[in-house]
XYZ file of C-alpha atoms in Angstrom:
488
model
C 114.392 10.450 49.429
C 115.365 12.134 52.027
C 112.997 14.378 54.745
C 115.665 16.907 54.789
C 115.269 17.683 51.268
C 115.243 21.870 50.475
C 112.705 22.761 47.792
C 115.271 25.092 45.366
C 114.638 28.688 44.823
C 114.194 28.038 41.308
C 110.921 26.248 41.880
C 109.554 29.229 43.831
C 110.660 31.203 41.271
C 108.292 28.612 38.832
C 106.041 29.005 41.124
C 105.162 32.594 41.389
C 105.576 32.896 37.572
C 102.504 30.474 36.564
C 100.232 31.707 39.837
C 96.829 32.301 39.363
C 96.319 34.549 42.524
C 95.695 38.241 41.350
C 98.726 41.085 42.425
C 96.698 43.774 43.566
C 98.199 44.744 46.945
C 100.173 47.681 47.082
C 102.502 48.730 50.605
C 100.332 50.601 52.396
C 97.237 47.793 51.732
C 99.472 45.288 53.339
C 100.780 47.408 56.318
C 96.807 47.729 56.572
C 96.463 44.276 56.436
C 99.380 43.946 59.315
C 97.571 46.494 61.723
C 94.248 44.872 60.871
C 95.205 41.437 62.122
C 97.667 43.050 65.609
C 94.792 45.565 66.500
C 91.977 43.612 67.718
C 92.124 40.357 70.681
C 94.912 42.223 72.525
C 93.625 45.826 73.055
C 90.057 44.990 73.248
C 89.692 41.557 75.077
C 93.361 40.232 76.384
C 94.002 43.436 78.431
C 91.661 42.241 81.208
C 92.942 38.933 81.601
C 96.359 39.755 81.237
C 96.106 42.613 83.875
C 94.116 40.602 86.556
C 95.566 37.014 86.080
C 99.164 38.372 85.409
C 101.069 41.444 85.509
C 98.972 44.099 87.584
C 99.660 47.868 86.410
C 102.601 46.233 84.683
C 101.169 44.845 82.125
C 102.356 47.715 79.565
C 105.850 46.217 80.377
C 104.674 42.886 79.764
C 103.594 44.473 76.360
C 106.976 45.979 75.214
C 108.767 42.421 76.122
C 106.023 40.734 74.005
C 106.852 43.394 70.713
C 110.451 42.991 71.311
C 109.905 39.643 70.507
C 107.749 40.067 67.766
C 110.754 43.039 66.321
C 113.967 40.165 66.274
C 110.618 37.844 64.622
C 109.925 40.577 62.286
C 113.120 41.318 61.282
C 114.056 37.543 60.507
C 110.209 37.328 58.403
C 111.513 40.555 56.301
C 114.342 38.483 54.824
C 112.735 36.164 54.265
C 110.210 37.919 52.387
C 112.988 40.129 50.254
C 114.082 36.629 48.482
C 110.871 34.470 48.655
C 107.803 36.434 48.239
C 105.261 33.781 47.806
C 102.498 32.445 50.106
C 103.051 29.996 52.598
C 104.849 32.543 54.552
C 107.309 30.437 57.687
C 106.291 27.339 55.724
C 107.673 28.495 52.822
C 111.038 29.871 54.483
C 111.530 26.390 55.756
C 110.746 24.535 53.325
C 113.396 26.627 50.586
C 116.611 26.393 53.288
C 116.136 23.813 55.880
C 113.902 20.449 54.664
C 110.790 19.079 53.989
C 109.979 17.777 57.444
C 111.507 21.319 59.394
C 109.272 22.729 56.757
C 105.888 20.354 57.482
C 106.285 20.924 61.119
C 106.299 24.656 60.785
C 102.995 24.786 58.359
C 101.525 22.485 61.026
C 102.298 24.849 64.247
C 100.769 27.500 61.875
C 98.017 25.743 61.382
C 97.508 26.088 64.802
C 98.463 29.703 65.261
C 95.988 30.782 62.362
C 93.094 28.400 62.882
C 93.077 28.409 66.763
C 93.547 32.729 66.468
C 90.060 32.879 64.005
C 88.102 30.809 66.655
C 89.348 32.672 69.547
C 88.572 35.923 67.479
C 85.393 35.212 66.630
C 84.107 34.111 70.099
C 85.720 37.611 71.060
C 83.770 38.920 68.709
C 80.642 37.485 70.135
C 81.538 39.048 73.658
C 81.463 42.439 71.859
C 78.357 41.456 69.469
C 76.150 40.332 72.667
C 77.093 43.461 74.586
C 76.682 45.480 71.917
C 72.859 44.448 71.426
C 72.259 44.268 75.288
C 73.033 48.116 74.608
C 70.053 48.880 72.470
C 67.745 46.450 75.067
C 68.421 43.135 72.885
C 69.365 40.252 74.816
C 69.863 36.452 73.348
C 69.436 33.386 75.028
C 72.208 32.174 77.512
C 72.656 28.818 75.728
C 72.925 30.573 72.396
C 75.695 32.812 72.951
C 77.975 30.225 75.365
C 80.032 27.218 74.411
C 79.006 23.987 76.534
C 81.678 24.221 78.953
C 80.750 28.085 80.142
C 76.768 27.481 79.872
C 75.436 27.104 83.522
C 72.094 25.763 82.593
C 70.911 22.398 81.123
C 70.405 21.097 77.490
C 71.917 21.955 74.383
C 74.080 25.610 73.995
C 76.494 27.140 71.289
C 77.965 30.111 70.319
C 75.621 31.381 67.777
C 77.177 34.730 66.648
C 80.848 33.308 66.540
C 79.494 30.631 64.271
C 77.876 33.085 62.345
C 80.680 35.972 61.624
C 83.010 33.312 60.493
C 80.495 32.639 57.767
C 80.128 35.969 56.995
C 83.773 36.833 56.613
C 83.756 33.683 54.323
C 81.593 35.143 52.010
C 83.846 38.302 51.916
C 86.878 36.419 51.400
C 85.773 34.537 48.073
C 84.766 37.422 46.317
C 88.532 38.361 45.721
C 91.254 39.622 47.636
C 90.866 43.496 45.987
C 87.202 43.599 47.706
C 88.458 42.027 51.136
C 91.398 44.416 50.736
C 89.112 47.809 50.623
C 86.734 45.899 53.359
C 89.858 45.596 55.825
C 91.319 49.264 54.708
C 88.048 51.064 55.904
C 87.530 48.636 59.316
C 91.654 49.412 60.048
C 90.605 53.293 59.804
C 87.618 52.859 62.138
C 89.609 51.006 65.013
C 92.753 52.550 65.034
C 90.651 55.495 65.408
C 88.712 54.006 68.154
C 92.443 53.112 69.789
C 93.774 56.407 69.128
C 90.181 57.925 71.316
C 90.319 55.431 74.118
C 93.969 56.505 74.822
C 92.573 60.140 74.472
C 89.859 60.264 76.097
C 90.659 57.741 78.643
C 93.815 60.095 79.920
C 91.066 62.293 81.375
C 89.999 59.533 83.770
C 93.152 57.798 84.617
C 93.289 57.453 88.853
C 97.150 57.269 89.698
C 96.980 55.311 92.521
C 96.068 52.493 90.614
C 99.144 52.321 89.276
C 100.578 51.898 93.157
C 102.207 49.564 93.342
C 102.919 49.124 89.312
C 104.764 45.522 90.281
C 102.141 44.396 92.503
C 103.664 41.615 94.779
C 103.727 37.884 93.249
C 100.690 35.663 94.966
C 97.941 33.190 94.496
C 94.744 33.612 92.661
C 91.986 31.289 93.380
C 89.245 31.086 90.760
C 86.752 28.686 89.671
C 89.601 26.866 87.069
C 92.178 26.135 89.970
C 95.028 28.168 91.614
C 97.453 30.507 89.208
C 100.940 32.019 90.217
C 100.598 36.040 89.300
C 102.152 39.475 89.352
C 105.943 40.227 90.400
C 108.814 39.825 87.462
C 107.204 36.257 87.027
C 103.357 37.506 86.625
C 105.164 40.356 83.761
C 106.779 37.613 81.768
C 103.633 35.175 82.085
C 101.609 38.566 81.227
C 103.621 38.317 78.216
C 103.513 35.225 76.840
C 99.636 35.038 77.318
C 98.924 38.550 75.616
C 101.261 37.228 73.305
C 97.698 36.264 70.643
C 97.770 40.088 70.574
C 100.669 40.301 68.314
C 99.785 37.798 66.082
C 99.181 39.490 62.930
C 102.540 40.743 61.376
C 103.811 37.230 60.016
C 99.801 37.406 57.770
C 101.686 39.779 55.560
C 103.879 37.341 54.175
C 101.227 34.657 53.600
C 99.976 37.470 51.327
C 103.251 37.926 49.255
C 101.924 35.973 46.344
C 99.163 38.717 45.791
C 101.412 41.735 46.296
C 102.594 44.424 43.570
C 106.194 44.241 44.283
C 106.074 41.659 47.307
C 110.437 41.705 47.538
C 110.431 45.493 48.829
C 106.864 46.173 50.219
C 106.185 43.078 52.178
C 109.479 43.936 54.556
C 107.983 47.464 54.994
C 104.351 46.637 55.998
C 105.559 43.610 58.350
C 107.909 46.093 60.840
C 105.753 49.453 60.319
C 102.563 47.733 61.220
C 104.141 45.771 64.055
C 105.715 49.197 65.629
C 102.453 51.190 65.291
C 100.517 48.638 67.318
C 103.310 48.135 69.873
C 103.132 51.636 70.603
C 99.277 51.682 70.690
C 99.337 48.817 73.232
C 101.489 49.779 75.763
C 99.337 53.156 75.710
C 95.827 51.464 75.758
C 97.311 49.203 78.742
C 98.931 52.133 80.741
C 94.978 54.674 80.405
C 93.162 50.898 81.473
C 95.348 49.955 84.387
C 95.100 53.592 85.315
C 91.146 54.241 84.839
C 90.569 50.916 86.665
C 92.102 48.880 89.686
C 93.582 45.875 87.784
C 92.132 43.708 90.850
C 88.839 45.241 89.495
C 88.780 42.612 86.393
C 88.035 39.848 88.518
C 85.506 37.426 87.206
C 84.364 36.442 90.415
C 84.121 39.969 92.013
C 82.626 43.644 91.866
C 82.388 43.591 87.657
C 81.880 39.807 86.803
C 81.481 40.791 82.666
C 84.602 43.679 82.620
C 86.657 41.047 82.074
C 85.460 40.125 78.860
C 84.758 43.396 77.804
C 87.650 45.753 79.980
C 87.949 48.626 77.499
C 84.470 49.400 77.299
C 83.714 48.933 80.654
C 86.427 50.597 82.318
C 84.459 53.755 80.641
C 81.740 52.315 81.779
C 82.510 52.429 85.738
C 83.914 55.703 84.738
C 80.438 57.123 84.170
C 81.107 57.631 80.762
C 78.523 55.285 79.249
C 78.777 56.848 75.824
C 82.073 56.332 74.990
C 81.636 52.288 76.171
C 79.215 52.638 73.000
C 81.276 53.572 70.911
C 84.163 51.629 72.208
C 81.725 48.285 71.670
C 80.485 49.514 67.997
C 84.121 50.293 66.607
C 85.523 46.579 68.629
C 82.346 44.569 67.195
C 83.435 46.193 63.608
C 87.091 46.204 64.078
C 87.357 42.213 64.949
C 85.785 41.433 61.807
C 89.022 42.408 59.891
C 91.055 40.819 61.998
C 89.140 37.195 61.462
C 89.053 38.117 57.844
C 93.023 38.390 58.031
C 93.619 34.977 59.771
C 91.097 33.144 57.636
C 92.673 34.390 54.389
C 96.451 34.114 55.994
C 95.707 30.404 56.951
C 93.695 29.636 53.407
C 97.330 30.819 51.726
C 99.401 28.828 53.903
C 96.771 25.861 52.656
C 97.324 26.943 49.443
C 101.162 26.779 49.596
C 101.248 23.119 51.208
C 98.535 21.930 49.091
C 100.598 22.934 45.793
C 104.004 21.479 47.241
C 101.588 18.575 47.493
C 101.909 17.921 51.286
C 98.093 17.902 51.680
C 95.471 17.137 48.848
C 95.059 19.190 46.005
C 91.690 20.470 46.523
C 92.937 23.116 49.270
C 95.523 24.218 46.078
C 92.376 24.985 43.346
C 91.819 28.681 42.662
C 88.751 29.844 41.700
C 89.064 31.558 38.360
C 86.682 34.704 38.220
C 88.085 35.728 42.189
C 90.600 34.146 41.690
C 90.798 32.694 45.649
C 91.157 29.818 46.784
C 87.380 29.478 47.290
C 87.082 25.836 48.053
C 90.166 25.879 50.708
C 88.457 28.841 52.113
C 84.992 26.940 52.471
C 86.236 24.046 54.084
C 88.447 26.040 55.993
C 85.495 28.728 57.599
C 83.132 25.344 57.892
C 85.928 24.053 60.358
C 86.563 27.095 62.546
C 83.045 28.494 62.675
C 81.822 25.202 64.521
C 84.776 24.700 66.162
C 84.458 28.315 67.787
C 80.887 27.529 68.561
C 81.838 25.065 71.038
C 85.285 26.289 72.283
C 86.082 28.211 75.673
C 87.688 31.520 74.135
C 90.776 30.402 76.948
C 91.649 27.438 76.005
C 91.728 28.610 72.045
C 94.163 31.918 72.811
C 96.929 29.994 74.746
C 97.517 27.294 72.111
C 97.189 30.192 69.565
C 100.143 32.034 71.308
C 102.391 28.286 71.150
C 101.933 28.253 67.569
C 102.940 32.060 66.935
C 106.029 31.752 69.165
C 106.907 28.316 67.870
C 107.095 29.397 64.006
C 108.461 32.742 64.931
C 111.468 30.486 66.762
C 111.819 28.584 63.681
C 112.067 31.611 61.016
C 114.746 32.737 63.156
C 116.655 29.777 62.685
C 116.299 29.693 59.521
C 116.786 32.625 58.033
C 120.468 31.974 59.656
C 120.465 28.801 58.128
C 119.968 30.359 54.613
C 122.548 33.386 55.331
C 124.766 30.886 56.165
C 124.242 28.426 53.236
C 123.051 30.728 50.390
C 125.208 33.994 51.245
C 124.777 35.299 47.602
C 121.158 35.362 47.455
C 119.653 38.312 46.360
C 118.451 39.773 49.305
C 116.172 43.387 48.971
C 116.310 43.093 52.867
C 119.141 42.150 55.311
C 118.614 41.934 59.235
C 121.905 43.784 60.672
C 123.926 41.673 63.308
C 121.820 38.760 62.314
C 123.448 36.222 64.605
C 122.683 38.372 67.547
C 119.131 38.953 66.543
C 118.673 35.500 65.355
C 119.846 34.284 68.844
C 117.561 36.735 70.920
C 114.911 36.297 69.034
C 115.440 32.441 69.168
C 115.847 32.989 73.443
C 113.030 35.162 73.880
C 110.303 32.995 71.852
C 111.450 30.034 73.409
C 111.216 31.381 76.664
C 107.954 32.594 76.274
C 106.737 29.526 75.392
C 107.974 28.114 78.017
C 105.757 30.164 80.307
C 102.272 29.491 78.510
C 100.259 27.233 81.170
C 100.805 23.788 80.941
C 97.729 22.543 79.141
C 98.734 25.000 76.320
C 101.718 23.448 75.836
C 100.601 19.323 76.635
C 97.597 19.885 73.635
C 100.068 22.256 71.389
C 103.079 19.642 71.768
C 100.390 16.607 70.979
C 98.877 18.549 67.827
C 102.596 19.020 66.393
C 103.481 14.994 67.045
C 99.713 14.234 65.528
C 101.113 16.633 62.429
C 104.359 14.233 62.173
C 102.099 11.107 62.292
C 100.411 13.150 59.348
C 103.257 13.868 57.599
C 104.667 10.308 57.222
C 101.424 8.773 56.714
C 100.426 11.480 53.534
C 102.927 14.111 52.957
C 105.665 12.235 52.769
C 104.189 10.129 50.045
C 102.579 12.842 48.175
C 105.294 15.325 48.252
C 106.068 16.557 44.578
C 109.586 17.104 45.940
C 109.924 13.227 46.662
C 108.336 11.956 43.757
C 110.558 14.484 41.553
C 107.369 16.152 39.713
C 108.264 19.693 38.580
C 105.226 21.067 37.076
């Protein structure tokens, strides 16, 4: 048989019709979903990083090139979803219009964009969780809130609380999607209302001149890790490509397609409205931080060693404001936990879809009849990233996070071209105007993006996808219920 081989529409179709997952997500549930999983790494952790190691005051540019990215992306994903609204999401899209193989490779670089985005998010988390408690006078040990590579002293040391929250989100997760719905609805509420103050309250405090010059000039920064190339047009577009994590998000509404109400006409909707309310909620949170604090001020190594890991709460913080760094740390502690409990239960689906096409063993592909979740995919799943995370540098995690996001979001613009070109009767709920011209940009951009991720992002996310082909040929291939002909 051939690796090229396109699963047909009609077994989607069979698909959906004999699921077992529950429909019980309406629009706005999803586009809460959406901003759940966007609003989190990128406004409350990346902005530091990506201001001081990148793009300066410019980093709100370096924002808008990153969400027109994610828009031709988006776009291309809402197709998609208008003819196959089933989990599995770019896996899926692959698998019904270009092949198997185009179709493995994609669920493998997602793999990496889902599990790699929970680890980094829940050792952000534990940046927010530890500085939260310091707050009311609780502080834990050094070598029980640092991965082995960032503890300083001797002996044994993990991440304790990132271990931890993954655990606990697990436990939310296999009750049922309805429950984990309401959970993420009322956390979305709290932090988009925590975004909505900082860019409020923050206005009051912004110092113009630190916006002078907004394109600082390119140079060298020397830190503990080596020498990096930043600011000037080439720090913007590196800005980009790093804070890049912060948009990933969007695509989990369409691993959630097989639990929506009417999945052809509301997953399209909650993909681009969430995606546009957080774009414009970035570049606002990075103009008020850039603007209440010198971006040179983020430096590890200088004046406020921890603002990096922290910046939005401490740029209120040095502001004299110590209040509203409280409540900045309460609603970020609280508001990460929805976004782990999206990328945990986006990845568990894309599991789910492999597992039943029969690319990876059946267990991940069992759902659990009174939830009705996957609950054994999502055990094995938060067992994996919760020790994984405890042992990680958060760094390392959000740049090979960022290659897998950009990689499937170049090959779900291929493909949905692919199909239009090779299906054009399709019903399609959903159409992306000039599609050849947004297909192409969005093909350019991604690419190019990638491109600009630091080298050891790209050597480690280039070896996991040729360890996924090894995979493939060695299981999938074998199993697949498209090569042996099996139609259940």
């Amino acid at each position: 048989m051939s690796i090229w081989r396109v699963k047909p529409v009609s077994a989607f179709e069979a698909d959906m019709k004999k699921s077992e997952l529950k429909r019980v997500l309406g629009k706005w549930s999803l586009t809460a979903i959406g901003i759940g999983a966007i609003i989190g790494g990128g406004i409350f952790v990346l902005t530091g990083t990506g201001a001081y190691y990148h793009a300066g005051p410019a980093l709100a540019i370096s924002f808008i090139i990153a969400g027109i990215a994610c828009v031709f992306a988006a776009l291309c994903y809402s197709e998609f979803a208008s003819i196959l609204p089933v989990e599995g999401s770019a896996y899926a899209y692959a698998y019904g219009t270009i092949g198997e193989v185009f179709a493995w490779v994609i669920g493998w670089g997602l793999i990496l964009e889902y599990a790699m985005g929970s680890m980094t998010v829940a050792v952000s988390w534990s940046g927010y969780f530890n500085k939260m408690l310091k707050m009311f006078g609780i502080k834990l040990p050094d070598w029980l809130t640092s991965d082995p590579a960032s503890y300083t002293g001797e002996g044994f040391s993990m991440n304790l609380p990132a271990f931890l929250i993954v655990l606990f989100v697990i436990s939310i997760l296999i009750k049922g999607t309805s429950s984990a719905a309401k959970a993420n609805n009322f956390i979305v509420i709290l932090k988009v209302s925590a975004v909505i103050f900082v860019i409020i309250a923050g206005a009051f405090f912004i110092n113009v001149d630190n916006w002078t010059p907004f394109i600082p000039e390119a140079t060298q920064i020397v830190d503990k890790s080596g020498t990096h190339q930043a600011y000037g047009v080439g720090g913007i577009v590196s800005g980009a490509a790093a804070i890049f994590f912060a948009y990933v998000g969007f695509d989990a509404v369409s691993t959630q397609a097989g639990e929506a109400i009417n999945p052809k006409k509301d997953v399209p909707f909650a993909i681009i409205v969430s995606l546009l309310v957080c774009t414009v909620l970035y570049i606002l949170v990075s103009l008020v931080l850039t603007g209440m604090m010198s971006y040179q001020d983020f430096n590890p190594l200088g004046k406020y060693p921890e603002a990096i890991k922290a910046p939005v709460a401490y740029a209120f913080d040095i502001a004299g404001q110590a209040w509203a760094g409280y409540i900045i740390t309460i609603a970020a502690t609280i508001g990460l936990i929805s976004v782990l409990m999206v990328m945990i239960m986006g990845q568990s689906r894309i599991f789910l879809g492999m597992s039943k096409d029969g690319l990876i063993p059946a267990v991940f592909s069992k759902i659990n009849p009174l939830s009705g979740t996957p609950k054994t995919n999502l055990m094995i799943l938060g067992g994996f990233i919760a020790v994984v995370a405890a042992f990680t540098p958060i760094n390392e995690l959000a740049d090979m996070t960022s290659f897998g996001t950009l990689f499937a979001f170049t090959m779900v613009c291929i493909a949905v071209w692919i199909l239009r070109i090779k299906q054009p009767g399709l019903e399609r709920t959903f159409k992306v105007p000039a599609l050849p011209v947004i297909a192409v940009c969005g093909i350019l951009i991604n690419t190019y993006l990638m491109i600009n991720l630091s080298t050891k992002a790209q050597l480690f996310s280039l070896g996991w996808l040729l360890f996924g082909i090894l995979v493939y040929f060695l299981y999938g291939k074998r199993n697949s219920k498209l090569n042996n002909d099996i139609q259940e």
